[in-house]
PDB file of C-alpha atoms in Angstrom:
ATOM      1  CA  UNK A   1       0.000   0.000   0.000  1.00 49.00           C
ATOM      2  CA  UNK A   2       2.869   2.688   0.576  1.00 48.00           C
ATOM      3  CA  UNK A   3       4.564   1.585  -2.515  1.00 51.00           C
ATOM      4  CA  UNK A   4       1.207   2.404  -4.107  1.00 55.00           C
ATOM      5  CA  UNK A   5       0.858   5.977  -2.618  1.00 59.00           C
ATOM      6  CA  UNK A   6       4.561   6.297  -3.065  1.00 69.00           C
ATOM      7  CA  UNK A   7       3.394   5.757  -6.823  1.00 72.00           C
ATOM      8  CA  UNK A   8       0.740   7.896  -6.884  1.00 79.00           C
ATOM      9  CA  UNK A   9       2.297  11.365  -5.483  1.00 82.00           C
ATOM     10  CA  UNK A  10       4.892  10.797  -8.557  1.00 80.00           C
ATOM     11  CA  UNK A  11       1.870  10.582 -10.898  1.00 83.00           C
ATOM     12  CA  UNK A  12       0.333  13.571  -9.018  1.00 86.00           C
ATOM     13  CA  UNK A  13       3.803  15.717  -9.243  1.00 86.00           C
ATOM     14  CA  UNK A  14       4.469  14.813 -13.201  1.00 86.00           C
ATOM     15  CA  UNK A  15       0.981  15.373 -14.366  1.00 87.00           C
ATOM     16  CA  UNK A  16       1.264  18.839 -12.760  1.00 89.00           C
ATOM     17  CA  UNK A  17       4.622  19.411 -14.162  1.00 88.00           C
ATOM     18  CA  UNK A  18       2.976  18.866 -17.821  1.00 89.00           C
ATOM     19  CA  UNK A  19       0.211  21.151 -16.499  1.00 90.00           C
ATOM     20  CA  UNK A  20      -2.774  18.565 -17.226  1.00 89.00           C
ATOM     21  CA  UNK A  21      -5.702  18.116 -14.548  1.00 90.00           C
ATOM     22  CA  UNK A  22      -6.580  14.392 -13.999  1.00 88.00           C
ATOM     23  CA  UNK A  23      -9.447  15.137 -16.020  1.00 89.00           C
ATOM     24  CA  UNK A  24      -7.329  15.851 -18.670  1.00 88.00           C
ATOM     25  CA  UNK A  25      -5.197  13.448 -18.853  1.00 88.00           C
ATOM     26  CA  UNK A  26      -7.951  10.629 -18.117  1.00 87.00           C
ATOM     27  CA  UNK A  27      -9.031  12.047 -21.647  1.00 87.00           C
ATOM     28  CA  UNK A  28      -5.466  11.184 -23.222  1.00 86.00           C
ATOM     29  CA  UNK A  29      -5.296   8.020 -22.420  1.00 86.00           C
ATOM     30  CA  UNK A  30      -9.264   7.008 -23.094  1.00 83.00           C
ATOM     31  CA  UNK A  31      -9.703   6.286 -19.162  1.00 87.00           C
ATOM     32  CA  UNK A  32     -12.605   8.140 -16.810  1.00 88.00           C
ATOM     33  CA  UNK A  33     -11.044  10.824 -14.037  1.00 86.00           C
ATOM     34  CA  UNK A  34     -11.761   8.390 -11.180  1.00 89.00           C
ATOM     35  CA  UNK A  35      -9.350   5.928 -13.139  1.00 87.00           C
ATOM     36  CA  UNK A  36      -6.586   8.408 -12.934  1.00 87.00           C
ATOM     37  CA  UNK A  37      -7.675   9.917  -9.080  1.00 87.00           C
ATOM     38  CA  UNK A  38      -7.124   6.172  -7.858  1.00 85.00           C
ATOM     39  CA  UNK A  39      -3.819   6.171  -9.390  1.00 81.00           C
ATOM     40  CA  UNK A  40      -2.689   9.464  -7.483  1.00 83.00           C
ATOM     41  CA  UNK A  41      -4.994   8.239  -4.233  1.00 83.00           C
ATOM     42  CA  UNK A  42      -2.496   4.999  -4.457  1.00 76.00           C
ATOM     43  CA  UNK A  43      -5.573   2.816  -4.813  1.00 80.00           C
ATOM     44  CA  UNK A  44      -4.561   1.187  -7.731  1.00 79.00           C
ATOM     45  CA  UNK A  45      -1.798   0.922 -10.472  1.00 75.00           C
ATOM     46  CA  UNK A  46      -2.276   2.182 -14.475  1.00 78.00           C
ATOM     47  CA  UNK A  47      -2.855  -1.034 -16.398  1.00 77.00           C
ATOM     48  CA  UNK A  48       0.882  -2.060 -18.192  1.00 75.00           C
ATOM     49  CA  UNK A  49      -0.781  -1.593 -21.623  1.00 74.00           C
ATOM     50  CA  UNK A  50      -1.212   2.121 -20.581  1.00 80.00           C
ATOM     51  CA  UNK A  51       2.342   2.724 -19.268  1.00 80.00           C
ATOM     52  CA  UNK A  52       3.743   3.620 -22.762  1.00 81.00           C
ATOM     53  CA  UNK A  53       0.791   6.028 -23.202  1.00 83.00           C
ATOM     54  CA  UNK A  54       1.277   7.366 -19.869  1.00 85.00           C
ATOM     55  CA  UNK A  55       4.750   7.835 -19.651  1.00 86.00           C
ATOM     56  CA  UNK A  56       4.163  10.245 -23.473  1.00 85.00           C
ATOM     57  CA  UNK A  57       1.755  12.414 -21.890  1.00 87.00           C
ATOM     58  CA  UNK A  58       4.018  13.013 -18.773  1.00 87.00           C
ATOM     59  CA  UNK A  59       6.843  13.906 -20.986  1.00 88.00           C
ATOM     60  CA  UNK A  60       9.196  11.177 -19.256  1.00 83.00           C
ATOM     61  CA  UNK A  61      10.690   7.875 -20.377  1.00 82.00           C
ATOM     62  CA  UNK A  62       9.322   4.422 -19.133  1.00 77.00           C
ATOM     63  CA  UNK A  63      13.732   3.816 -17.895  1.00 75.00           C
ATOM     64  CA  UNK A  64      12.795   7.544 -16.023  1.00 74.00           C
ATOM     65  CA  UNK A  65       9.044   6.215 -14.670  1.00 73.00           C
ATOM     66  CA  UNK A  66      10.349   2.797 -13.438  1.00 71.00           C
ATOM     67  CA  UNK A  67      13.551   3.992 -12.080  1.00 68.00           C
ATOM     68  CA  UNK A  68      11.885   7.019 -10.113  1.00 60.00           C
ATOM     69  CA  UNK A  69       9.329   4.656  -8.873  1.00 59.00           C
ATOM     70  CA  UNK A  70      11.637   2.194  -6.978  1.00 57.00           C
ATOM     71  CA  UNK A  71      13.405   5.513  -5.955  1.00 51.00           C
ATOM     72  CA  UNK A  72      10.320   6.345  -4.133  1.00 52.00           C
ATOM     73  CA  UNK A  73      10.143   2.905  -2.289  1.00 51.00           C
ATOM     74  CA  UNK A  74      14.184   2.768  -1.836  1.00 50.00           C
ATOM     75  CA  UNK A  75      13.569   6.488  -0.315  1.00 59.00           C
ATOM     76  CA  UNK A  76      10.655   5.247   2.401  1.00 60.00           C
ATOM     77  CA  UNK A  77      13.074   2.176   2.580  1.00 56.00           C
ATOM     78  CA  UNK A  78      16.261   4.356   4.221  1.00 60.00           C
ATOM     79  CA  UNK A  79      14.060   6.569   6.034  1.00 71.00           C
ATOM     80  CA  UNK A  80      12.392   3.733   7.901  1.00 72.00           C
ATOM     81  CA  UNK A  81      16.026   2.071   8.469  1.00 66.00           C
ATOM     82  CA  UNK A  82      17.067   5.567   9.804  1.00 76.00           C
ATOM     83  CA  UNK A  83      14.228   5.985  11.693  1.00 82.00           C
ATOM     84  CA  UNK A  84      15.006   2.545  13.555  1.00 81.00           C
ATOM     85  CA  UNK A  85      18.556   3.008  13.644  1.00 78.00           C
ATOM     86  CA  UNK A  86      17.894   6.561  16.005  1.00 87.00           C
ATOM     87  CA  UNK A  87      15.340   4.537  18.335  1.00 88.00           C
ATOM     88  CA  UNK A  88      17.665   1.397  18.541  1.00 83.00           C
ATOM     89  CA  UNK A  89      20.573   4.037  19.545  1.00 86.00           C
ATOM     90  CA  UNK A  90      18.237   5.841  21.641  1.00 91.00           C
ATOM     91  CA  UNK A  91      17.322   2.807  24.054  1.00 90.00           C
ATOM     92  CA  UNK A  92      21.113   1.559  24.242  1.00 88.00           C
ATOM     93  CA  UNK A  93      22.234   5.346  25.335  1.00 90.00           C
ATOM     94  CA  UNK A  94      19.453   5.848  28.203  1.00 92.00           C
ATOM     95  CA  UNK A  95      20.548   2.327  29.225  1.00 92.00           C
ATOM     96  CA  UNK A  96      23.884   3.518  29.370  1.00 92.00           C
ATOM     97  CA  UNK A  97      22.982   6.543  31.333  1.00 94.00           C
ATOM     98  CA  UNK A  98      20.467   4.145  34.092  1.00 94.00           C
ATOM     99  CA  UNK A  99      23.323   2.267  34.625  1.00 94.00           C
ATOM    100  CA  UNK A 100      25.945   4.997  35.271  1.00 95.00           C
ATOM    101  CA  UNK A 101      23.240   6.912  37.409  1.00 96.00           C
ATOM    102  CA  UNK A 102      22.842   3.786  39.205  1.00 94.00           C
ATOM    103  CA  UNK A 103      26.422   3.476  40.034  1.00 95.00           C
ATOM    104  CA  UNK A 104      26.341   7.362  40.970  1.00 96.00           C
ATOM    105  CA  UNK A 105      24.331   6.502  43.284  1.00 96.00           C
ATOM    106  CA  UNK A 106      25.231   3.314  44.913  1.00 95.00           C
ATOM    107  CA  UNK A 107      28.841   4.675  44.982  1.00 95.00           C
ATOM    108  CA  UNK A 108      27.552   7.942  47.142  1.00 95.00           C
ATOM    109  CA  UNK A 109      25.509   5.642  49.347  1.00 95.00           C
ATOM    110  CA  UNK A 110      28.602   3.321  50.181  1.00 94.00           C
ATOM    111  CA  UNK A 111      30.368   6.323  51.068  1.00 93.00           C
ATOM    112  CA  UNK A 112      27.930   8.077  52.618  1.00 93.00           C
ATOM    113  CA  UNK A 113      26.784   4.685  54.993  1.00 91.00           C
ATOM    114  CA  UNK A 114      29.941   2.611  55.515  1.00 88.00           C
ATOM    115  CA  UNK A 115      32.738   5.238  55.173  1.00 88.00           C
ATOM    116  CA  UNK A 116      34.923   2.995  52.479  1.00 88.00           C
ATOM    117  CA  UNK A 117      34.317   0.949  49.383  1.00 89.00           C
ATOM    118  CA  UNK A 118      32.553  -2.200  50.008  1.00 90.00           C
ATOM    119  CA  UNK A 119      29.405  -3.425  48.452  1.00 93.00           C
ATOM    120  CA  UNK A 120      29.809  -0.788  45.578  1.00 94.00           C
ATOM    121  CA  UNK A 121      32.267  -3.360  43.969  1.00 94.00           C
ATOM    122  CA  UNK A 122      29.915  -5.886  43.984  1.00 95.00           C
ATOM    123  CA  UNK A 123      27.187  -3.683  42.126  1.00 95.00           C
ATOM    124  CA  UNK A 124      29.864  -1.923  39.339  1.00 95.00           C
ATOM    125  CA  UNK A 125      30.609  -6.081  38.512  1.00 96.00           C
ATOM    126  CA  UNK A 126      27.078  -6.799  38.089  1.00 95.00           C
ATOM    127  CA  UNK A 127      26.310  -3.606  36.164  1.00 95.00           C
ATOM    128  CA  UNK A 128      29.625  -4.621  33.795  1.00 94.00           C
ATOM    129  CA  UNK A 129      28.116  -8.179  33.287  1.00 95.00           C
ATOM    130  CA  UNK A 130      24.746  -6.292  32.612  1.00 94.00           C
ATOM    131  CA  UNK A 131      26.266  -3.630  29.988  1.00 93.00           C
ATOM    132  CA  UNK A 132      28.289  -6.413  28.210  1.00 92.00           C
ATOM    133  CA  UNK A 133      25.287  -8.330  27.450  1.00 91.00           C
ATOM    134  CA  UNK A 134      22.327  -5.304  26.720  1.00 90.00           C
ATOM    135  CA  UNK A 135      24.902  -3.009  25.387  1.00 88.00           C
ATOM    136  CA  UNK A 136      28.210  -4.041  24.283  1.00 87.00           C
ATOM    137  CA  UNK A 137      26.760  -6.408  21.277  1.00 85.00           C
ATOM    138  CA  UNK A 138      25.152  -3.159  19.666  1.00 82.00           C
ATOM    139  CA  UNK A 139      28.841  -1.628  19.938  1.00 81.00           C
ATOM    140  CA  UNK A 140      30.340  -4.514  18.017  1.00 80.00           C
ATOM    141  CA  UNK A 141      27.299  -5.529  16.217  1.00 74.00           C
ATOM    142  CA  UNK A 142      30.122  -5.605  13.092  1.00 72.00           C
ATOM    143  CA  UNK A 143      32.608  -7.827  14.262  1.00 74.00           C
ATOM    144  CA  UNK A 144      32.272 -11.264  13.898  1.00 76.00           C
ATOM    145  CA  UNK A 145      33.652 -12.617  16.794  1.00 82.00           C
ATOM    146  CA  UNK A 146      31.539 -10.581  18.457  1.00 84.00           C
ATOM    147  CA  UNK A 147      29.954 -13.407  20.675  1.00 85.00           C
ATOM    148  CA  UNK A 148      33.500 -14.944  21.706  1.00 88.00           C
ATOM    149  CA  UNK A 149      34.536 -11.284  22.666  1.00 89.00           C
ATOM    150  CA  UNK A 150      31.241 -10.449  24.841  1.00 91.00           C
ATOM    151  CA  UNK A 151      31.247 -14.090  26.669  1.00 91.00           C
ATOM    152  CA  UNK A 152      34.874 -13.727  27.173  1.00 93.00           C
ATOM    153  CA  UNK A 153      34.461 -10.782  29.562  1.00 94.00           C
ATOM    154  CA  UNK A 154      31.572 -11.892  30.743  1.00 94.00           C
ATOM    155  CA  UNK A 155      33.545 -14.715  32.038  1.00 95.00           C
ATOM    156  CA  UNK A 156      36.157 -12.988  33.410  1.00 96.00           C
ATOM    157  CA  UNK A 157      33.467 -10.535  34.908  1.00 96.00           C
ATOM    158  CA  UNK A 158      31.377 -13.346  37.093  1.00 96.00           C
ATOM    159  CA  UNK A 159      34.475 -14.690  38.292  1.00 96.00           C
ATOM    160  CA  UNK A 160      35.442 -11.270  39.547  1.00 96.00           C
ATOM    161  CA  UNK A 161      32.195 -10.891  40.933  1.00 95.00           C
ATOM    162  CA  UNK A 162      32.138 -14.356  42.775  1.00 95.00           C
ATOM    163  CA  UNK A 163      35.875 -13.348  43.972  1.00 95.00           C
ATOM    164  CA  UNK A 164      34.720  -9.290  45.171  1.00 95.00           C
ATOM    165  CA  UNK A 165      31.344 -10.907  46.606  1.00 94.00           C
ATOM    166  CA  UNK A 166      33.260 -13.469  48.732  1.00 94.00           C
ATOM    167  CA  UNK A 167      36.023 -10.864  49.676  1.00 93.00           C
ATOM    168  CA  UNK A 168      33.396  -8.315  51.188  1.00 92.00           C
ATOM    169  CA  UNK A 169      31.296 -11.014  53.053  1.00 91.00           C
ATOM    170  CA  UNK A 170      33.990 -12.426  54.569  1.00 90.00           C
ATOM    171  CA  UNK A 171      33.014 -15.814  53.495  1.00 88.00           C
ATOM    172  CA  UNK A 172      34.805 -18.975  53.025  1.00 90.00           C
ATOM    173  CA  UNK A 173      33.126 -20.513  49.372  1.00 91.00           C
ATOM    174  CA  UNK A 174      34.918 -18.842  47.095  1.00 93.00           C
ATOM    175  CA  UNK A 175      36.610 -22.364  45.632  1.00 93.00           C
ATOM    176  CA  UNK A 176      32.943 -24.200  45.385  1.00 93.00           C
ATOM    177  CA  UNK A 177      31.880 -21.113  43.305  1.00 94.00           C
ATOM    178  CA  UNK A 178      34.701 -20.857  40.900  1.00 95.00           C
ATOM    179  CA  UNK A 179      34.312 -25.029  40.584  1.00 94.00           C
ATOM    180  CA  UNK A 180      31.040 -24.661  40.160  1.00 93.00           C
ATOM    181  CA  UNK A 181      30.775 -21.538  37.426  1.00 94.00           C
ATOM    182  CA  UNK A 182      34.166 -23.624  36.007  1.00 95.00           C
ATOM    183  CA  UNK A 183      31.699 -26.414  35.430  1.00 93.00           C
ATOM    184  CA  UNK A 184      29.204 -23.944  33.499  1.00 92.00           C
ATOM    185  CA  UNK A 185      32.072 -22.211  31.408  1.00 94.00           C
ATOM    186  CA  UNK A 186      33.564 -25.179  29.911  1.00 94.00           C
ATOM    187  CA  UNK A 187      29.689 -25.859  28.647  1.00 91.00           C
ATOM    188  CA  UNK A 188      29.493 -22.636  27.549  1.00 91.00           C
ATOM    189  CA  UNK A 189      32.995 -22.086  26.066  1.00 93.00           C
ATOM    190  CA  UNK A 190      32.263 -25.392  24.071  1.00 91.00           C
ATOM    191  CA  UNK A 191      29.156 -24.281  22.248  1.00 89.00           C
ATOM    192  CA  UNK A 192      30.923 -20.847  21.340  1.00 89.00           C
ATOM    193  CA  UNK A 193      33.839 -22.365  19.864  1.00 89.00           C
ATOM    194  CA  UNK A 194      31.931 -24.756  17.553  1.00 86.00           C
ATOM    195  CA  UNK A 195      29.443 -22.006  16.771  1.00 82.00           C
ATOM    196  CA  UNK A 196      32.049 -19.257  15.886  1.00 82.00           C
ATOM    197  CA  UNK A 197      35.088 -21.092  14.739  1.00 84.00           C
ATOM    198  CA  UNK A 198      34.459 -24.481  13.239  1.00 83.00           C
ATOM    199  CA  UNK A 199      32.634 -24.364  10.030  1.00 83.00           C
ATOM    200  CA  UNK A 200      29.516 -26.686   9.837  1.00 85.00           C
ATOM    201  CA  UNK A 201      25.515 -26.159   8.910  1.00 85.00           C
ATOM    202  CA  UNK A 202      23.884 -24.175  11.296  1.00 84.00           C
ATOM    203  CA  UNK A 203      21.333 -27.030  12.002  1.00 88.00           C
ATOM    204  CA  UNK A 204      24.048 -28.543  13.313  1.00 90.00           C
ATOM    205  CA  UNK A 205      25.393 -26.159  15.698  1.00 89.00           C
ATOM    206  CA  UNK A 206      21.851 -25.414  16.806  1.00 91.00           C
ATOM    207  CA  UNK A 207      21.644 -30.093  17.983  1.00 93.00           C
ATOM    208  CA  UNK A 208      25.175 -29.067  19.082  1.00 92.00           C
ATOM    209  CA  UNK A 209      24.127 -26.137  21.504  1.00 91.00           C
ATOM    210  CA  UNK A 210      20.817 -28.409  22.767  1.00 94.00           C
ATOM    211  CA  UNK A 211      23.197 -31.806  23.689  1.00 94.00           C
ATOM    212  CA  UNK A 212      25.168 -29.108  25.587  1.00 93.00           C
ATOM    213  CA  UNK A 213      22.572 -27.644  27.254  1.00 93.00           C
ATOM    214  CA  UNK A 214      20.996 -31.383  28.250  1.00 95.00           C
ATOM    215  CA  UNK A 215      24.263 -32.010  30.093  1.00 94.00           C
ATOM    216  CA  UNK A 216      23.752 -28.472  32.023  1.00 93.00           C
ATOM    217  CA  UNK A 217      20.583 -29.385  32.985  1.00 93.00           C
ATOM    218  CA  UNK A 218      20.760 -33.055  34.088  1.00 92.00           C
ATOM    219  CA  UNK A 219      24.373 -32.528  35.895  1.00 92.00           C
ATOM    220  CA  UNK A 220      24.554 -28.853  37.508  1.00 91.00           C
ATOM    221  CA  UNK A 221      22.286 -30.448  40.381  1.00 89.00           C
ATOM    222  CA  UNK A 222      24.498 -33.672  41.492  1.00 89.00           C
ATOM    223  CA  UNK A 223      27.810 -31.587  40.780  1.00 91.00           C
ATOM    224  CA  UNK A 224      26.659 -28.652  42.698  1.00 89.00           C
ATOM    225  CA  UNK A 225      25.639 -31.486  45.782  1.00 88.00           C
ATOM    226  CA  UNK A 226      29.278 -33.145  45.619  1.00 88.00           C
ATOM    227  CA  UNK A 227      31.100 -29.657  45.787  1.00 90.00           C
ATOM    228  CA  UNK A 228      29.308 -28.355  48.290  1.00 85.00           C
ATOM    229  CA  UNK A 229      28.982 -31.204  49.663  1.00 84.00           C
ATOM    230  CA  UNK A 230      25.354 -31.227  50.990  1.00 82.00           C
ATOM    231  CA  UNK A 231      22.170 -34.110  50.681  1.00 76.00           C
ATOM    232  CA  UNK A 232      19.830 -32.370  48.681  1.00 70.00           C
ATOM    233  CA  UNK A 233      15.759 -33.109  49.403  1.00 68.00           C
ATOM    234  CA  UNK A 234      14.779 -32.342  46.166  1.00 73.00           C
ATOM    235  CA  UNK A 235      14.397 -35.077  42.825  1.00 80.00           C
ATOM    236  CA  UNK A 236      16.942 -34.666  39.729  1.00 85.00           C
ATOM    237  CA  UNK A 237      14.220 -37.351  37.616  1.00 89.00           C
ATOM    238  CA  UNK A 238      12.637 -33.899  36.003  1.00 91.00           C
ATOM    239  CA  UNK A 239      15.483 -32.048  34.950  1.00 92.00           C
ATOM    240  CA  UNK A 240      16.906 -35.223  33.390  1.00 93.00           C
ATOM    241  CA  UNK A 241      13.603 -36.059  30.985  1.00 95.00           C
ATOM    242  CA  UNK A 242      13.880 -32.368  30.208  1.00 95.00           C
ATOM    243  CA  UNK A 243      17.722 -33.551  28.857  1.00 95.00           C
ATOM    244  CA  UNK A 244      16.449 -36.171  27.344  1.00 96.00           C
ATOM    245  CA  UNK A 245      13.922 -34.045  25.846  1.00 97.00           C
ATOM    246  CA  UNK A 246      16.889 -31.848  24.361  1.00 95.00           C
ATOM    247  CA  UNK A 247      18.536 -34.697  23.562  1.00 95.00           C
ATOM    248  CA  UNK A 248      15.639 -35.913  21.339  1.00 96.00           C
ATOM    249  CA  UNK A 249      15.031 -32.734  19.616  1.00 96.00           C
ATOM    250  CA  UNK A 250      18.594 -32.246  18.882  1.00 94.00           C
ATOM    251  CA  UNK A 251      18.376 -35.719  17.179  1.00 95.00           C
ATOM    252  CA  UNK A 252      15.493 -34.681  15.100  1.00 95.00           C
ATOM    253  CA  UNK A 253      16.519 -31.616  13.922  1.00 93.00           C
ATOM    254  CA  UNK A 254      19.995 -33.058  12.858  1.00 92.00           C
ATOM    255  CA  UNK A 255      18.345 -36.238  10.831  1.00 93.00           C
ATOM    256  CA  UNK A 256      16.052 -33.607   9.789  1.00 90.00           C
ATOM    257  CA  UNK A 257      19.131 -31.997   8.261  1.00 87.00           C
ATOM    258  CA  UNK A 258      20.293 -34.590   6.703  1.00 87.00           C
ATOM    259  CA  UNK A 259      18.096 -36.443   5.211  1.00 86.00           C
ATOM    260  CA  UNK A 260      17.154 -32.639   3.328  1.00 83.00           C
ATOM    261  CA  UNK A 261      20.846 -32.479   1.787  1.00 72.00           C
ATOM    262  CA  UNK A 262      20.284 -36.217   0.242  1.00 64.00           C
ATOM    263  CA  UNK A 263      16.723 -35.521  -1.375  1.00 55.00           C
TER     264      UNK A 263
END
């Protein structure tokens, strides 16, 4: 429909140029006025056996009429890419700015309350994990790596944050958490590196990234029980259908695959 009223206004603007009214020109080309008002309303196109006529009476070429016709759609085209563009940038700065007034103001608080840096580390880690995932991909949204770079510091980032977080609590975990989000990473690290540096069909990568997941899901209980060594009360049977589930699909969608290439 906007390609239609795109259409239309260039009808509208050459007809004027040639200094015809609709009437006018509906008389050229053996059509009735509403024929040639529907054309400028964008209600409907000039039949093709017309466009020769047409083009004649508007003093233009049918290479000048086609060409300045997909210029009106490539035109509406940028401006609608722009338009998004300046939103999507919008959003990702006043994200930016909530998380900088946030650590304004937990930094003045931490001050102002306990008289030295404590528990403002912990929040500037978290809001660095948080950036890196809502805002860093938009500020390498051309770099191909890009999802090796961002989960790289996002690694680096929890383990800080597990390290700080232990440090200002005093506590006495901190080797059960970095075993335990070591566990995660290696499951994580192995789906990036197939994804991003082995070549294969994304199918593929997509049974690859399930299977992983499964293993998360039916393990992280039992391995988080040995290392912390605790009984839990609670049943692992549902998380491990749900990997079996994964499992299944993964299967599918790879045989899927296939069988697809061979037909």
């Amino acid at each position: 429909m906007e390609d239609k009223k795109n259409f239309g206004k260039y009808i509208t603007e050459k007809r004027k140029a040639v200094g015809l009214t609709q009437e006018e020109l509906a008389n050229r080309l053996y059509v009735i006025p509403t024929t040639v008002s529907k054309w400028e309303r964008g209600i409907t196109y000039p039949d093709i056996t017309m466009i020769t006529n047409l083009c004649k009476e508007l003093n233009i070429s049918e290479h000048e009429f086609f060409t300045a016709c997909d210029d009106e759609a490539m035109n509406q085209e940028k401006i609608e890419i722009k338009r998004y563009r300046t939103i999507n940038k919008i959003i990702h700065y006043c994200i930016s700015i909530g998380y900088l007034i946030a650590l304004i103001t937990c930094f003045i608080c931490n001050l102002a309350i306990d008289h030295k840096m404590s528990w403002f580390l912990i929040v500037l880690t978290s809001i660095g994990i948080s950036f890196s995932i809502t805002n860093l991909p938009f500020y390498l949204k051309k770099d191909k790596y890009r999802m090796a770079k961002i989960s790289l510091i996002v690694t680096i980032l929890i383990y800080m944050l597990l390290f700080i977080t232990n440090l200002v609590s005093n506590g006495n975990w901190l080797f059960q958490a970095f075993a335990i989000a070591t566990f995660e990473f290696i499951l994580l690290w192995l789906g990036i590196v197939i994804c991003t540096f082995i070549k294969i069909d994304k199918y593929y990568k997509v049974s690859i990234a399930l299977i992983l997941l499964s293993i998360c899901t039916a393990f992280t209980n039992p391995f988080c029980e040995k290392i912390l060594n605790i009984v839990s009360q609670s049943d692992n049977t549902y998380n491990i259908i749900v990997a079996i589930l994964l499992v299944i699909i993964a299967i599918i969608i790879s045989v899927k695959r296939f069988l697809s290439k061979k037909v």
